[in-house]
Amino acid sequence: MELKNIILEKEGKIALVTINRPAALNALNTETLSEIDLVIDEIEKDSEILAVVLTGAGKSFVAGADISEMSDKNVIEGRKFGILGNKVFRKLENLEKPVIAALNGFTLGGGNELALSTDIRIASTKAKFGQPEVTLGITPGFGGTQRLARVIGVGAAKELIYTGKMINAEEAFRLGLVDKVVEPEALLDEAKALANTIANNAPIAVKLCKVAINKGLQTDIDTALSFESEVFGACFSTEDQKEGMGAFLNKQSLVGKFKNK
Ligand code: HXC
């Protein structure tokens, strides 16, 4: 797979995905979105990869969709670009492996929307967040009008989106936009350690947790709880459940040794 703007590295059970267009602060053009799409497919197929860390090269996570590419789009092209981003980010959100965003710097517009499509967000103290679209004459178009309010609540989301203002990592943490804030030099280690902790647990159970949480948040509580019972039951068809519980009863642990079966 020939990639120009993304670096995909495997480190044991985890994948490190780096958006690598630092000259444009990792702005998302069509090519980069298409490469993210390819990388998600690759990670999905690779049964050795059990968790993912997503970060950006240089001083930015992603400073938004590429303004130079968008500037002369017409209505049809604008819509098509929005649909492409929404398709790729939804695929990332639905990837049946946890994705941890390591937010190293500017996380703006489409960059914040990309982060919102991951499972857990860790920010460096240097990261800056915002949805500056209305300062450019557009709306957020890669899920920002939908996911931000679901994560931080309607009022806070509307304030960020209507003002286009930038906030720091501390404020993002206070709002619940990020789950943790760490010093810049600790960011990748922290994200990888979290990914490895997750990857050492029973992979099928972790996958089913992600599916149940994501699916349940989009439906009524009775349907959601019924789905939870289904996935819980399904765990008892796995070797990992048999061996994991067996190990516990023998005063041992299978953490780090699950078979993914
Ligand atoms: C294209 C971008 C870019 C972007 C930065 N660059 N952001 N290029 N699209 N989103 C480029 C700059 O043009 C510049 O290129 C280089 O990256 C370095 O940026 P500077 O502005 O010189 O850096 P700095 O002064 O540190 O300012 C950083 C910044 C600023 C505050 C992040 O770059 C900025 O405001 N960027 C735009 C942020 C934004 O509005 N994002 C939302 C986009 S709309 P040169 O060639 O001059 O060195 C969006 C919509 C999503 O995301 C939905 C679409 C459907």
PDB file of C-alpha atoms and ligand atoms in Angstrom:
ATOM      1  CA  MET A   1       0.000   0.000   0.000  1.00  0.00           C
ATOM      2  CA  GLU A   2       1.548   3.287  -1.178  1.00  0.00           C
ATOM      3  CA  LEU A   3       0.768   6.065   1.319  1.00  0.00           C
ATOM      4  CA  LYS A   4       1.889   9.693   0.926  1.00  0.00           C
ATOM      5  CA  ASN A   5       0.255  11.447   3.852  1.00  0.00           C
ATOM      6  CA  ILE A   6      -0.208   8.734   6.470  1.00  0.00           C
ATOM      7  CA  ILE A   7       2.325   6.582   8.304  1.00  0.00           C
ATOM      8  CA  LEU A   8       1.057   3.203   9.515  1.00  0.00           C
ATOM      9  CA  GLU A   9       3.316   1.397  11.990  1.00  0.00           C
ATOM     10  CA  LYS A  10       2.691  -1.812  13.875  1.00  0.00           C
ATOM     11  CA  GLU A  11       4.081  -2.184  17.381  1.00  0.00           C
ATOM     12  CA  GLY A  12       3.117  -5.609  18.718  1.00  0.00           C
ATOM     13  CA  LYS A  13      -0.635  -5.659  19.222  1.00  0.00           C
ATOM     14  CA  ILE A  14      -1.180  -1.993  18.426  1.00  0.00           C
ATOM     15  CA  ALA A  15      -1.084   0.174  15.312  1.00  0.00           C
ATOM     16  CA  LEU A  16       0.256   3.721  15.352  1.00  0.00           C
ATOM     17  CA  VAL A  17      -1.322   5.873  12.640  1.00  0.00           C
ATOM     18  CA  THR A  18       0.306   9.273  12.057  1.00  0.00           C
ATOM     19  CA  ILE A  19      -1.225  11.897   9.809  1.00  0.00           C
ATOM     20  CA  ASN A  20       1.832  13.263   8.108  1.00  0.00           C
ATOM     21  CA  ARG A  21       1.346  16.464   6.087  1.00  0.00           C
ATOM     22  CA  PRO A  22       3.090  18.804   8.509  1.00  0.00           C
ATOM     23  CA  ALA A  23       3.705  21.563   5.929  1.00  0.00           C
ATOM     24  CA  ALA A  24      -0.096  22.059   5.851  1.00  0.00           C
ATOM     25  CA  LEU A  25      -0.522  21.268   9.581  1.00  0.00           C
ATOM     26  CA  ASN A  26      -1.919  17.850   8.504  1.00  0.00           C
ATOM     27  CA  ALA A  27      -4.946  19.442   6.821  1.00  0.00           C
ATOM     28  CA  LEU A  28      -7.259  16.819   5.363  1.00  0.00           C
ATOM     29  CA  ASN A  29      -7.417  16.898   1.580  1.00  0.00           C
ATOM     30  CA  THR A  30      -9.192  14.256  -0.519  1.00  0.00           C
ATOM     31  CA  GLU A  31      -5.999  12.245  -0.872  1.00  0.00           C
ATOM     32  CA  THR A  32      -5.405  12.125   2.887  1.00  0.00           C
ATOM     33  CA  LEU A  33      -9.032  11.158   3.602  1.00  0.00           C
ATOM     34  CA  SER A  34      -8.752   8.356   1.028  1.00  0.00           C
ATOM     35  CA  GLU A  35      -5.549   7.150   2.655  1.00  0.00           C
ATOM     36  CA  ILE A  36      -7.200   7.112   6.100  1.00  0.00           C
ATOM     37  CA  ASP A  37      -9.936   5.003   4.503  1.00  0.00           C
ATOM     38  CA  LEU A  38      -7.340   2.532   3.169  1.00  0.00           C
ATOM     39  CA  VAL A  39      -5.529   2.382   6.499  1.00  0.00           C
ATOM     40  CA  ILE A  40      -8.775   1.568   8.338  1.00  0.00           C
ATOM     41  CA  ASP A  41      -9.308  -1.351   5.910  1.00  0.00           C
ATOM     42  CA  GLU A  42      -5.773  -2.560   6.508  1.00  0.00           C
ATOM     43  CA  ILE A  43      -6.191  -2.414  10.311  1.00  0.00           C
ATOM     44  CA  GLU A  44      -9.568  -4.117  10.111  1.00  0.00           C
ATOM     45  CA  LYS A  45      -8.051  -7.011   8.143  1.00  0.00           C
ATOM     46  CA  ASP A  46      -5.011  -7.461  10.380  1.00  0.00           C
ATOM     47  CA  SER A  47      -6.030  -9.790  13.195  1.00  0.00           C
ATOM     48  CA  GLU A  48      -2.782  -9.066  15.084  1.00  0.00           C
ATOM     49  CA  ILE A  49      -3.797  -5.434  15.620  1.00  0.00           C
ATOM     50  CA  LEU A  50      -6.093  -5.094  18.627  1.00  0.00           C
ATOM     51  CA  ALA A  51      -6.007  -1.337  19.328  1.00  0.00           C
ATOM     52  CA  VAL A  52      -5.028   1.823  17.470  1.00  0.00           C
ATOM     53  CA  VAL A  53      -3.335   5.112  18.368  1.00  0.00           C
ATOM     54  CA  LEU A  54      -4.024   8.022  16.009  1.00  0.00           C
ATOM     55  CA  THR A  55      -1.830  11.132  16.085  1.00  0.00           C
ATOM     56  CA  GLY A  56      -0.403  13.914  13.922  1.00  0.00           C
ATOM     57  CA  ALA A  57       3.150  14.744  12.835  1.00  0.00           C
ATOM     58  CA  GLY A  58       4.659  18.066  13.939  1.00  0.00           C
ATOM     59  CA  LYS A  59       2.833  20.793  15.853  1.00  0.00           C
ATOM     60  CA  SER A  60      -0.651  19.838  14.741  1.00  0.00           C
ATOM     61  CA  PHE A  61      -2.991  16.879  15.085  1.00  0.00           C
ATOM     62  CA  VAL A  62      -5.115  18.087  12.166  1.00  0.00           C
ATOM     63  CA  ALA A  63      -5.813  21.797  11.512  1.00  0.00           C
ATOM     64  CA  GLY A  64      -9.009  20.998   9.639  1.00  0.00           C
ATOM     65  CA  ALA A  65     -10.093  20.077   6.173  1.00  0.00           C
ATOM     66  CA  ASP A  66      -7.808  21.503   3.484  1.00  0.00           C
ATOM     67  CA  ILE A  67      -8.956  25.071   2.882  1.00  0.00           C
ATOM     68  CA  SER A  68      -6.955  25.467  -0.332  1.00  0.00           C
ATOM     69  CA  GLU A  69      -8.639  22.398  -1.821  1.00  0.00           C
ATOM     70  CA  MET A  70     -12.107  23.482  -0.631  1.00  0.00           C
ATOM     71  CA  SER A  71     -11.877  27.152  -1.611  1.00  0.00           C
ATOM     72  CA  ASP A  72     -13.120  26.832  -5.196  1.00  0.00           C
ATOM     73  CA  LYS A  73     -15.511  23.931  -4.863  1.00  0.00           C
ATOM     74  CA  ASN A  74     -19.039  24.262  -6.225  1.00  0.00           C
ATOM     75  CA  VAL A  75     -22.193  22.952  -4.495  1.00  0.00           C
ATOM     76  CA  ILE A  76     -21.884  19.419  -5.893  1.00  0.00           C
ATOM     77  CA  GLU A  77     -18.172  19.163  -5.078  1.00  0.00           C
ATOM     78  CA  GLY A  78     -18.660  20.597  -1.573  1.00  0.00           C
ATOM     79  CA  ARG A  79     -21.366  18.052  -0.825  1.00  0.00           C
ATOM     80  CA  LYS A  80     -19.237  15.231  -2.229  1.00  0.00           C
ATOM     81  CA  PHE A  81     -16.289  16.263  -0.043  1.00  0.00           C
ATOM     82  CA  GLY A  82     -18.529  16.338   3.056  1.00  0.00           C
ATOM     83  CA  ILE A  83     -19.909  12.911   2.228  1.00  0.00           C
ATOM     84  CA  LEU A  84     -16.390  11.484   1.779  1.00  0.00           C
ATOM     85  CA  GLY A  85     -15.274  12.737   5.219  1.00  0.00           C
ATOM     86  CA  ASN A  86     -18.458  11.510   6.869  1.00  0.00           C
ATOM     87  CA  LYS A  87     -18.051   8.085   5.261  1.00  0.00           C
ATOM     88  CA  VAL A  88     -14.429   7.711   6.374  1.00  0.00           C
ATOM     89  CA  PHE A  89     -15.001   9.000   9.923  1.00  0.00           C
ATOM     90  CA  ARG A  90     -18.056   6.771  10.372  1.00  0.00           C
ATOM     91  CA  LYS A  91     -15.954   3.817   9.251  1.00  0.00           C
ATOM     92  CA  LEU A  92     -13.352   4.737  11.873  1.00  0.00           C
ATOM     93  CA  GLU A  93     -16.056   5.083  14.537  1.00  0.00           C
ATOM     94  CA  ASN A  94     -17.405   1.648  13.546  1.00  0.00           C
ATOM     95  CA  LEU A  95     -13.980  -0.041  13.365  1.00  0.00           C
ATOM     96  CA  GLU A  96     -14.296  -2.966  15.755  1.00  0.00           C
ATOM     97  CA  LYS A  97     -11.035  -2.131  17.515  1.00  0.00           C
ATOM     98  CA  PRO A  98     -10.608   0.719  20.010  1.00  0.00           C
ATOM     99  CA  VAL A  99      -9.009   3.890  18.642  1.00  0.00           C
ATOM    100  CA  ILE A 100      -7.216   6.318  20.953  1.00  0.00           C
ATOM    101  CA  ALA A 101      -6.559   9.822  19.667  1.00  0.00           C
ATOM    102  CA  ALA A 102      -3.253  11.309  20.856  1.00  0.00           C
ATOM    103  CA  LEU A 103      -3.952  14.990  20.246  1.00  0.00           C
ATOM    104  CA  ASN A 104      -0.557  16.641  19.973  1.00  0.00           C
ATOM    105  CA  GLY A 105      -1.444  20.136  18.740  1.00  0.00           C
ATOM    106  CA  PHE A 106      -4.041  21.968  16.642  1.00  0.00           C
ATOM    107  CA  THR A 107      -7.240  19.911  16.601  1.00  0.00           C
ATOM    108  CA  LEU A 108      -9.486  22.159  14.564  1.00  0.00           C
ATOM    109  CA  GLY A 109     -12.511  21.814  12.312  1.00  0.00           C
ATOM    110  CA  GLY A 110     -12.247  18.477  10.496  1.00  0.00           C
ATOM    111  CA  GLY A 111      -9.445  17.581  12.935  1.00  0.00           C
ATOM    112  CA  ASN A 112     -11.745  17.920  15.915  1.00  0.00           C
ATOM    113  CA  GLU A 113     -14.364  15.958  13.969  1.00  0.00           C
ATOM    114  CA  LEU A 114     -11.802  13.204  13.350  1.00  0.00           C
ATOM    115  CA  ALA A 115     -10.963  13.122  17.071  1.00  0.00           C
ATOM    116  CA  LEU A 116     -14.686  12.890  17.893  1.00  0.00           C
ATOM    117  CA  SER A 117     -14.862   9.715  15.790  1.00  0.00           C
ATOM    118  CA  THR A 118     -12.338   7.929  18.024  1.00  0.00           C
ATOM    119  CA  ASP A 119     -13.081   6.119  21.278  1.00  0.00           C
ATOM    120  CA  ILE A 120     -10.821   7.885  23.787  1.00  0.00           C
ATOM    121  CA  ARG A 121      -9.093  11.257  23.434  1.00  0.00           C
ATOM    122  CA  ILE A 122      -5.833  12.150  25.213  1.00  0.00           C
ATOM    123  CA  ALA A 123      -4.496  15.673  24.717  1.00  0.00           C
ATOM    124  CA  SER A 124      -1.098  17.241  25.136  1.00  0.00           C
ATOM    125  CA  THR A 125      -1.092  20.435  27.218  1.00  0.00           C
ATOM    126  CA  LYS A 126      -0.147  22.152  23.922  1.00  0.00           C
ATOM    127  CA  ALA A 127      -3.258  21.022  22.009  1.00  0.00           C
ATOM    128  CA  LYS A 128      -5.837  23.575  20.864  1.00  0.00           C
ATOM    129  CA  PHE A 129      -9.396  22.767  19.912  1.00  0.00           C
ATOM    130  CA  GLY A 130     -12.171  24.411  17.966  1.00  0.00           C
ATOM    131  CA  GLN A 131     -14.686  24.331  15.153  1.00  0.00           C
ATOM    132  CA  PRO A 132     -13.698  27.482  13.233  1.00  0.00           C
ATOM    133  CA  GLU A 133     -15.872  26.739  10.178  1.00  0.00           C
ATOM    134  CA  VAL A 134     -18.232  29.705  10.586  1.00  0.00           C
ATOM    135  CA  THR A 135     -15.211  32.032  10.430  1.00  0.00           C
ATOM    136  CA  LEU A 136     -14.735  30.713   6.869  1.00  0.00           C
ATOM    137  CA  GLY A 137     -18.367  30.833   5.744  1.00  0.00           C
ATOM    138  CA  ILE A 138     -19.125  27.137   6.114  1.00  0.00           C
ATOM    139  CA  THR A 139     -20.651  24.737   8.637  1.00  0.00           C
ATOM    140  CA  PRO A 140     -18.781  21.811  10.184  1.00  0.00           C
ATOM    141  CA  GLY A 141     -19.185  19.049   7.607  1.00  0.00           C
ATOM    142  CA  PHE A 142     -17.433  15.917   8.876  1.00  0.00           C
ATOM    143  CA  GLY A 143     -19.838  15.210  11.750  1.00  0.00           C
ATOM    144  CA  GLY A 144     -19.194  18.247  13.970  1.00  0.00           C
ATOM    145  CA  THR A 145     -22.794  19.433  14.066  1.00  0.00           C
ATOM    146  CA  GLN A 146     -23.781  15.964  15.292  1.00  0.00           C
ATOM    147  CA  ARG A 147     -21.008  14.343  17.342  1.00  0.00           C
ATOM    148  CA  LEU A 148     -19.814  17.401  19.293  1.00  0.00           C
ATOM    149  CA  ALA A 149     -23.198  17.922  20.999  1.00  0.00           C
ATOM    150  CA  ARG A 150     -23.387  14.200  21.760  1.00  0.00           C
ATOM    151  CA  VAL A 151     -19.993  14.373  23.500  1.00  0.00           C
ATOM    152  CA  ILE A 152     -20.019  17.738  25.327  1.00  0.00           C
ATOM    153  CA  GLY A 153     -23.726  18.633  25.403  1.00  0.00           C
ATOM    154  CA  VAL A 154     -25.820  20.942  23.264  1.00  0.00           C
ATOM    155  CA  GLY A 155     -25.041  24.305  24.876  1.00  0.00           C
ATOM    156  CA  ALA A 156     -21.267  23.882  24.949  1.00  0.00           C
ATOM    157  CA  ALA A 157     -21.257  22.509  21.388  1.00  0.00           C
ATOM    158  CA  LYS A 158     -23.330  25.388  20.087  1.00  0.00           C
ATOM    159  CA  GLU A 159     -21.054  27.907  21.793  1.00  0.00           C
ATOM    160  CA  LEU A 160     -17.932  26.379  20.220  1.00  0.00           C
ATOM    161  CA  ILE A 161     -19.526  26.042  16.785  1.00  0.00           C
ATOM    162  CA  TYR A 162     -21.274  29.445  16.676  1.00  0.00           C
ATOM    163  CA  THR A 163     -18.242  31.390  17.955  1.00  0.00           C
ATOM    164  CA  GLY A 164     -15.531  29.435  16.116  1.00  0.00           C
ATOM    165  CA  LYS A 165     -13.291  30.171  19.111  1.00  0.00           C
ATOM    166  CA  MET A 166     -10.210  28.143  20.013  1.00  0.00           C
ATOM    167  CA  ILE A 167      -9.900  26.570  23.449  1.00  0.00           C
ATOM    168  CA  ASN A 168      -6.920  25.029  25.233  1.00  0.00           C
ATOM    169  CA  ALA A 169      -6.542  21.463  26.481  1.00  0.00           C
ATOM    170  CA  GLU A 170      -7.537  22.319  30.044  1.00  0.00           C
ATOM    171  CA  GLU A 171     -10.830  23.809  28.853  1.00  0.00           C
ATOM    172  CA  ALA A 172     -11.358  20.848  26.494  1.00  0.00           C
ATOM    173  CA  PHE A 173     -10.920  18.524  29.496  1.00  0.00           C
ATOM    174  CA  ARG A 174     -13.350  20.571  31.593  1.00  0.00           C
ATOM    175  CA  LEU A 175     -15.934  20.270  28.804  1.00  0.00           C
ATOM    176  CA  GLY A 176     -15.378  16.509  28.434  1.00  0.00           C
ATOM    177  CA  LEU A 177     -14.077  16.924  24.888  1.00  0.00           C
ATOM    178  CA  VAL A 178     -10.889  15.099  25.919  1.00  0.00           C
ATOM    179  CA  ASP A 179     -10.557  12.408  28.553  1.00  0.00           C
ATOM    180  CA  LYS A 180      -7.067  13.188  29.811  1.00  0.00           C
ATOM    181  CA  VAL A 181      -4.389  15.888  29.459  1.00  0.00           C
ATOM    182  CA  VAL A 182      -0.678  15.074  29.699  1.00  0.00           C
ATOM    183  CA  GLU A 183       2.649  16.805  29.084  1.00  0.00           C
ATOM    184  CA  PRO A 184       3.649  16.786  25.377  1.00  0.00           C
ATOM    185  CA  GLU A 185       6.612  14.452  25.922  1.00  0.00           C
ATOM    186  CA  ALA A 186       4.380  11.907  27.701  1.00  0.00           C
ATOM    187  CA  LEU A 187       1.572  11.919  25.132  1.00  0.00           C
ATOM    188  CA  LEU A 188       2.513   9.036  22.845  1.00  0.00           C
ATOM    189  CA  ASP A 189       3.730   6.810  25.668  1.00  0.00           C
ATOM    190  CA  GLU A 190       0.490   7.422  27.541  1.00  0.00           C
ATOM    191  CA  ALA A 191      -1.659   6.657  24.491  1.00  0.00           C
ATOM    192  CA  LYS A 192       0.349   3.537  23.623  1.00  0.00           C
ATOM    193  CA  ALA A 193       0.242   2.274  27.213  1.00  0.00           C
ATOM    194  CA  LEU A 194      -3.529   2.659  27.227  1.00  0.00           C
ATOM    195  CA  ALA A 195      -3.787   0.915  23.836  1.00  0.00           C
ATOM    196  CA  ASN A 196      -1.613  -1.949  25.105  1.00  0.00           C
ATOM    197  CA  THR A 197      -3.655  -2.346  28.299  1.00  0.00           C
ATOM    198  CA  ILE A 198      -6.773  -2.658  26.143  1.00  0.00           C
ATOM    199  CA  ALA A 199      -5.039  -4.969  23.632  1.00  0.00           C
ATOM    200  CA  ASN A 200      -4.053  -7.357  26.430  1.00  0.00           C
ATOM    201  CA  ASN A 201      -7.699  -7.929  27.416  1.00  0.00           C
ATOM    202  CA  ALA A 202      -9.990 -10.413  25.680  1.00  0.00           C
ATOM    203  CA  PRO A 203     -10.233  -9.000  22.129  1.00  0.00           C
ATOM    204  CA  ILE A 204     -13.677 -10.316  21.258  1.00  0.00           C
ATOM    205  CA  ALA A 205     -15.096  -8.986  24.533  1.00  0.00           C
ATOM    206  CA  VAL A 206     -13.457  -5.572  23.957  1.00  0.00           C
ATOM    207  CA  LYS A 207     -14.856  -5.471  20.415  1.00  0.00           C
ATOM    208  CA  LEU A 208     -18.348  -6.342  21.655  1.00  0.00           C
ATOM    209  CA  CYS A 209     -18.100  -3.627  24.341  1.00  0.00           C
ATOM    210  CA  LYS A 210     -17.364  -1.040  21.646  1.00  0.00           C
ATOM    211  CA  VAL A 211     -20.206  -2.220  19.436  1.00  0.00           C
ATOM    212  CA  ALA A 212     -22.663  -2.345  22.362  1.00  0.00           C
ATOM    213  CA  ILE A 213     -21.748   1.122  23.678  1.00  0.00           C
ATOM    214  CA  ASN A 214     -21.861   2.776  20.244  1.00  0.00           C
ATOM    215  CA  LYS A 215     -25.048   1.040  19.155  1.00  0.00           C
ATOM    216  CA  GLY A 216     -26.750   1.554  22.513  1.00  0.00           C
ATOM    217  CA  LEU A 217     -26.112   5.304  22.480  1.00  0.00           C
ATOM    218  CA  GLN A 218     -28.158   5.559  19.302  1.00  0.00           C
ATOM    219  CA  THR A 219     -31.236   3.721  20.448  1.00  0.00           C
ATOM    220  CA  ASP A 220     -33.760   3.543  23.304  1.00  0.00           C
ATOM    221  CA  ILE A 221     -32.648   1.987  26.598  1.00  0.00           C
ATOM    222  CA  ASP A 222     -34.778  -1.177  26.285  1.00  0.00           C
ATOM    223  CA  THR A 223     -33.389  -2.010  22.832  1.00  0.00           C
ATOM    224  CA  ALA A 224     -29.910  -1.132  24.085  1.00  0.00           C
ATOM    225  CA  LEU A 225     -30.127  -3.386  27.148  1.00  0.00           C
ATOM    226  CA  SER A 226     -31.525  -6.205  25.043  1.00  0.00           C
ATOM    227  CA  PHE A 227     -28.531  -5.837  22.692  1.00  0.00           C
ATOM    228  CA  GLU A 228     -26.230  -5.879  25.715  1.00  0.00           C
ATOM    229  CA  SER A 229     -27.736  -9.209  26.813  1.00  0.00           C
ATOM    230  CA  GLU A 230     -27.153 -10.600  23.297  1.00  0.00           C
ATOM    231  CA  VAL A 231     -23.467  -9.671  23.220  1.00  0.00           C
ATOM    232  CA  PHE A 232     -22.990 -10.818  26.812  1.00  0.00           C
ATOM    233  CA  GLY A 233     -24.460 -14.198  25.872  1.00  0.00           C
ATOM    234  CA  ALA A 234     -22.278 -14.370  22.759  1.00  0.00           C
ATOM    235  CA  CYS A 235     -19.142 -14.168  24.946  1.00  0.00           C
ATOM    236  CA  PHE A 236     -19.965 -17.644  26.285  1.00  0.00           C
ATOM    237  CA  SER A 237     -19.328 -19.083  22.814  1.00  0.00           C
ATOM    238  CA  THR A 238     -15.664 -17.968  22.971  1.00  0.00           C
ATOM    239  CA  GLU A 239     -12.605 -19.874  24.118  1.00  0.00           C
ATOM    240  CA  ASP A 240     -11.384 -16.655  25.734  1.00  0.00           C
ATOM    241  CA  GLN A 241     -14.344 -16.669  28.155  1.00  0.00           C
ATOM    242  CA  LYS A 242     -13.823 -20.326  29.047  1.00  0.00           C
ATOM    243  CA  GLU A 243     -10.081 -19.941  29.520  1.00  0.00           C
ATOM    244  CA  GLY A 244     -10.282 -16.467  31.115  1.00  0.00           C
ATOM    245  CA  MET A 245     -12.714 -17.575  33.801  1.00  0.00           C
ATOM    246  CA  GLY A 246     -10.906 -20.905  34.172  1.00  0.00           C
ATOM    247  CA  ALA A 247      -7.639 -19.070  34.793  1.00  0.00           C
ATOM    248  CA  PHE A 248      -9.277 -16.882  37.451  1.00  0.00           C
ATOM    249  CA  LEU A 249     -10.639 -19.910  39.255  1.00  0.00           C
ATOM    250  CA  ASN A 250      -7.119 -21.371  39.230  1.00  0.00           C
ATOM    251  CA  LYS A 251      -5.808 -18.165  40.813  1.00  0.00           C
ATOM    252  CA  GLN A 252      -4.214 -17.112  37.485  1.00  0.00           C
ATOM    253  CA  SER A 253      -4.907 -14.499  34.829  1.00  0.00           C
ATOM    254  CA  LEU A 254      -5.193 -14.676  31.068  1.00  0.00           C
ATOM    255  CA  VAL A 255      -4.607 -10.944  30.595  1.00  0.00           C
ATOM    256  CA  GLY A 256      -1.968 -10.604  27.854  1.00  0.00           C
ATOM    257  CA  LYS A 257      -2.498 -14.200  26.745  1.00  0.00           C
ATOM    258  CA  PHE A 258      -5.986 -14.259  25.245  1.00  0.00           C
ATOM    259  CA  LYS A 259      -6.275 -16.122  21.933  1.00  0.00           C
ATOM    260  CA  ASN A 260      -8.854 -13.890  20.227  1.00  0.00           C
ATOM    261  CA  LYS A 261     -11.005 -16.976  19.696  1.00  0.00           C
TER     262      LYS A 261
HETATM  263  C1  HXC B   1      -4.990  24.181   4.381  1.00  0.00           C
HETATM  264  C2  HXC B   1      -3.686  24.892   6.121  1.00  0.00           C
HETATM  265  C3  HXC B   1      -4.732  24.663   7.047  1.00  0.00           C
HETATM  266  C4  HXC B   1      -5.959  24.135   6.525  1.00  0.00           C
HETATM  267  C5  HXC B   1      -3.056  25.425   8.130  1.00  0.00           C
HETATM  268  N1  HXC B   1      -2.670  25.363   6.835  1.00  0.00           N
HETATM  269  N2  HXC B   1      -4.296  25.012   8.280  1.00  0.00           N
HETATM  270  N3  HXC B   1      -3.821  24.643   4.814  1.00  0.00           N
HETATM  271  N4  HXC B   1      -6.046  23.919   5.190  1.00  0.00           N
HETATM  272  N5  HXC B   1      -6.978  23.850   7.315  1.00  0.00           N
HETATM  273  C6  HXC B   1      -1.386  25.745   6.260  1.00  0.00           C
HETATM  274  C7  HXC B   1      -1.195  27.240   6.225  1.00  0.00           C
HETATM  275  O1  HXC B   1      -1.852  27.795   5.095  1.00  0.00           O
HETATM  276  C8  HXC B   1       0.291  27.354   6.131  1.00  0.00           C
HETATM  277  O2  HXC B   1       0.705  27.083   4.802  1.00  0.00           O
HETATM  278  C9  HXC B   1       0.777  26.195   6.997  1.00  0.00           C
HETATM  279  O3  HXC B   1      -0.332  25.288   7.087  1.00  0.00           O
HETATM  280  C10 HXC B   1       1.141  26.636   8.393  1.00  0.00           C
HETATM  281  O4  HXC B   1       0.047  27.341   8.931  1.00  0.00           O
HETATM  282  P1  HXC B   1       0.171  28.781   9.591  1.00  0.00           P
HETATM  283  O5  HXC B   1      -1.168  29.419   9.498  1.00  0.00           O
HETATM  284  O6  HXC B   1       1.330  29.522   9.026  1.00  0.00           O
HETATM  285  O7  HXC B   1       0.526  28.369  11.100  1.00  0.00           O
HETATM  286  P2  HXC B   1       0.209  29.192  12.415  1.00  0.00           P
HETATM  287  O8  HXC B   1       0.475  30.659  12.218  1.00  0.00           O
HETATM  288  O9  HXC B   1       0.914  28.473  13.508  1.00  0.00           O
HETATM  289  O10 HXC B   1      -1.375  29.066  12.629  1.00  0.00           O
HETATM  290  C11 HXC B   1      -1.900  27.787  12.910  1.00  0.00           C
HETATM  291  C12 HXC B   1      -3.433  27.842  12.752  1.00  0.00           C
HETATM  292  C13 HXC B   1      -3.810  28.356  11.355  1.00  0.00           C
HETATM  293  C14 HXC B   1      -4.052  28.714  13.833  1.00  0.00           C
HETATM  294  C15 HXC B   1      -3.938  26.382  12.954  1.00  0.00           C
HETATM  295  O11 HXC B   1      -3.043  27.651  10.381  1.00  0.00           O
HETATM  296  C16 HXC B   1      -5.241  28.191  11.013  1.00  0.00           C
HETATM  297  O12 HXC B   1      -6.098  28.965  11.485  1.00  0.00           O
HETATM  298  N6  HXC B   1      -5.560  27.220  10.151  1.00  0.00           N
HETATM  299  C17 HXC B   1      -6.914  26.968   9.686  1.00  0.00           C
HETATM  300  C18 HXC B   1      -7.757  26.330  10.757  1.00  0.00           C
HETATM  301  C19 HXC B   1      -9.196  26.135  10.295  1.00  0.00           C
HETATM  302  O13 HXC B   1      -9.897  27.120   9.983  1.00  0.00           O
HETATM  303  N7  HXC B   1      -9.629  24.905  10.211  1.00  0.00           N
HETATM  304  C20 HXC B   1     -10.982  24.540   9.778  1.00  0.00           C
HETATM  305  C21 HXC B   1     -10.984  24.271   8.301  1.00  0.00           C
HETATM  306  S1  HXC B   1     -12.595  23.984   7.706  1.00  0.00           S
HETATM  307  P3  HXC B   1       1.819  27.971   4.064  1.00  0.00           P
HETATM  308  O14 HXC B   1       1.870  27.380   2.688  1.00  0.00           O
HETATM  309  O15 HXC B   1       1.367  29.383   4.125  1.00  0.00           O
HETATM  310  O16 HXC B   1       3.061  27.717   4.880  1.00  0.00           O
HETATM  311  C22 HXC B   1     -12.942  22.409   8.111  1.00  0.00           C
HETATM  312  C23 HXC B   1     -14.269  21.881   7.611  1.00  0.00           C
HETATM  313  C24 HXC B   1     -14.438  20.425   7.835  1.00  0.00           C
HETATM  314  O17 HXC B   1     -12.204  21.722   8.742  1.00  0.00           O
HETATM  315  C25 HXC B   1     -15.642  19.890   7.088  1.00  0.00           C
HETATM  316  C26 HXC B   1     -15.498  19.867   5.615  1.00  0.00           C
HETATM  317  C27 HXC B   1     -16.659  19.249   4.878  1.00  0.00           C
END
